[in-house]
Short mmCIF file of C-alpha atoms in Angstrom, two decimals:
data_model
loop_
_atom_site.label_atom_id
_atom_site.label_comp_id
_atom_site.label_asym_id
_atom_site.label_seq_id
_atom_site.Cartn_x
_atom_site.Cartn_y
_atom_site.Cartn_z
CA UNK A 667 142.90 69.03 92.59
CA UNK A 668 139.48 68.38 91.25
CA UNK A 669 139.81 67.32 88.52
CA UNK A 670 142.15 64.72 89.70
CA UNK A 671 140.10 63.68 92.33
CA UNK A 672 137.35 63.11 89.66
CA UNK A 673 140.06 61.05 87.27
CA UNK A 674 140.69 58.96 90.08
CA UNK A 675 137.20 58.44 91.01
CA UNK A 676 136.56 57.75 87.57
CA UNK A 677 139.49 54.65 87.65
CA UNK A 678 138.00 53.09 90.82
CA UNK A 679 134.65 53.07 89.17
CA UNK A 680 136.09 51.44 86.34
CA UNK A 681 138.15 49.05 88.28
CA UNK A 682 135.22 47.58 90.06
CA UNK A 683 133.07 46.81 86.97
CA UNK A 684 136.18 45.29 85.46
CA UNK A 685 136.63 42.87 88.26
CA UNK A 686 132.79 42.31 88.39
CA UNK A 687 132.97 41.13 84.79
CA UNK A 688 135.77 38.85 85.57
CA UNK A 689 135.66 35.38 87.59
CA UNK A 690 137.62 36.79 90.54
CA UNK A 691 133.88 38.71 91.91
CA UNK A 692 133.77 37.08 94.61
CA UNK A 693 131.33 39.37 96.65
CA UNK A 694 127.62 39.13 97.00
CA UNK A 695 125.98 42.20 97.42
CA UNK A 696 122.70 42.04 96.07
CA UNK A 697 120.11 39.69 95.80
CA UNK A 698 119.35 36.31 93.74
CA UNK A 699 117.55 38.61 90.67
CA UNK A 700 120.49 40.93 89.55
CA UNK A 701 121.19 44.25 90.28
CA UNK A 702 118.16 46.44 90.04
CA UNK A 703 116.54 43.75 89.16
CA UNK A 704 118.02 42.31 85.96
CA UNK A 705 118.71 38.81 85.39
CA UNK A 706 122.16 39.69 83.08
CA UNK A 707 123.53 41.02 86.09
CA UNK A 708 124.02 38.29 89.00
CA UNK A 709 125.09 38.75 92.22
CA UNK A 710 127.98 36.11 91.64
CA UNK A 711 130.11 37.82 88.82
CA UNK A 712 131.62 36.24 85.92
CA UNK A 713 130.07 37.74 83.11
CA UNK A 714 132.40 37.38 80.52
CA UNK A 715 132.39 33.05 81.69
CA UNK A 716 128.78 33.65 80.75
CA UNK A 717 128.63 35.44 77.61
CA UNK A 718 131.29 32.85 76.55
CA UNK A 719 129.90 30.01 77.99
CA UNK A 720 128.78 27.08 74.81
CA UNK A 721 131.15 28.84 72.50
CA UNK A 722 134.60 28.08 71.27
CA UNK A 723 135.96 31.21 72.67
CA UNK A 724 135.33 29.94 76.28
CA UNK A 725 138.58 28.18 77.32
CA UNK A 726 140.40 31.82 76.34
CA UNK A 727 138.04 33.79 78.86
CA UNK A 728 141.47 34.74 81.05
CA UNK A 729 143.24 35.83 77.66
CA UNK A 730 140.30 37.97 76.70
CA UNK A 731 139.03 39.42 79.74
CA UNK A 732 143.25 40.77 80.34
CA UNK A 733 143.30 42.20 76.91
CA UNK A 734 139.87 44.05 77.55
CA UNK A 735 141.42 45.54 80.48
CA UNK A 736 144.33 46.42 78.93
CA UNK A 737 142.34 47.96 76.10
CA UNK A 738 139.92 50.03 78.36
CA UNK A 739 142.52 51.48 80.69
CA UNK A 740 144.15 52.74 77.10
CA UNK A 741 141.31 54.57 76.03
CA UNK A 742 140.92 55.70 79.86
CA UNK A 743 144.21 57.19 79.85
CA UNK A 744 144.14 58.89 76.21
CA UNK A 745 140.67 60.41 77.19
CA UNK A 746 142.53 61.63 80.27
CA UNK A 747 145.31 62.97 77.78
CA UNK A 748 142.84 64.28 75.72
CA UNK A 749 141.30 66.39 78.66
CA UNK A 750 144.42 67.65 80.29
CA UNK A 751 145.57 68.81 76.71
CA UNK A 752 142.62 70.84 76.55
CA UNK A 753 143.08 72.36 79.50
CA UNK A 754 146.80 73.79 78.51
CA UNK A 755 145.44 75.13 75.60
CA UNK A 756 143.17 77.44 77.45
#
């Protein structure tokens, strides 16, 4: 029950920084500097617009930022998989 509880905590956490890095952040939480302080991380969101902002790469930010989801939530589930193997093997 735990451990499942921590998987699932684990998702949500994930989750939120995923739709932080997209455009769709649409909540301001902290201040004008960036969390803790640092400029890289605004308030506003839209990271990925930023790091692909002045680049030819920036009209596909929607294409990449789904495929980087889909990619992280892969490795979240095999490392899942990988865990709960373990544990039968005990």
């Amino acid at each position: 029950m735990i451990r499942r509880l921590v998987a699932l905590s684990v998702v949500a956490c994930l989750a939120i920084a995923l739709f932080y890095v997209s455009r769709f952040w649409f909540l301001e939480l902290w201040g004008r500097p960036g969390l803790f302080g640092f400029a890289e991380l605004p308030a506003r969101g839209g990271l990925l617009a930023g790091w692909l902002r002045g680049t030819v790469f920036a009209p596909f930010e929607l294409l990449i930022w789904g495929c980087g989801v889909f990619l992280v939530l892969t490795w979240a589930e095999k490392l899942f998989a990988r865990f709960k193997r373990g544990k039968d093997q005990l």
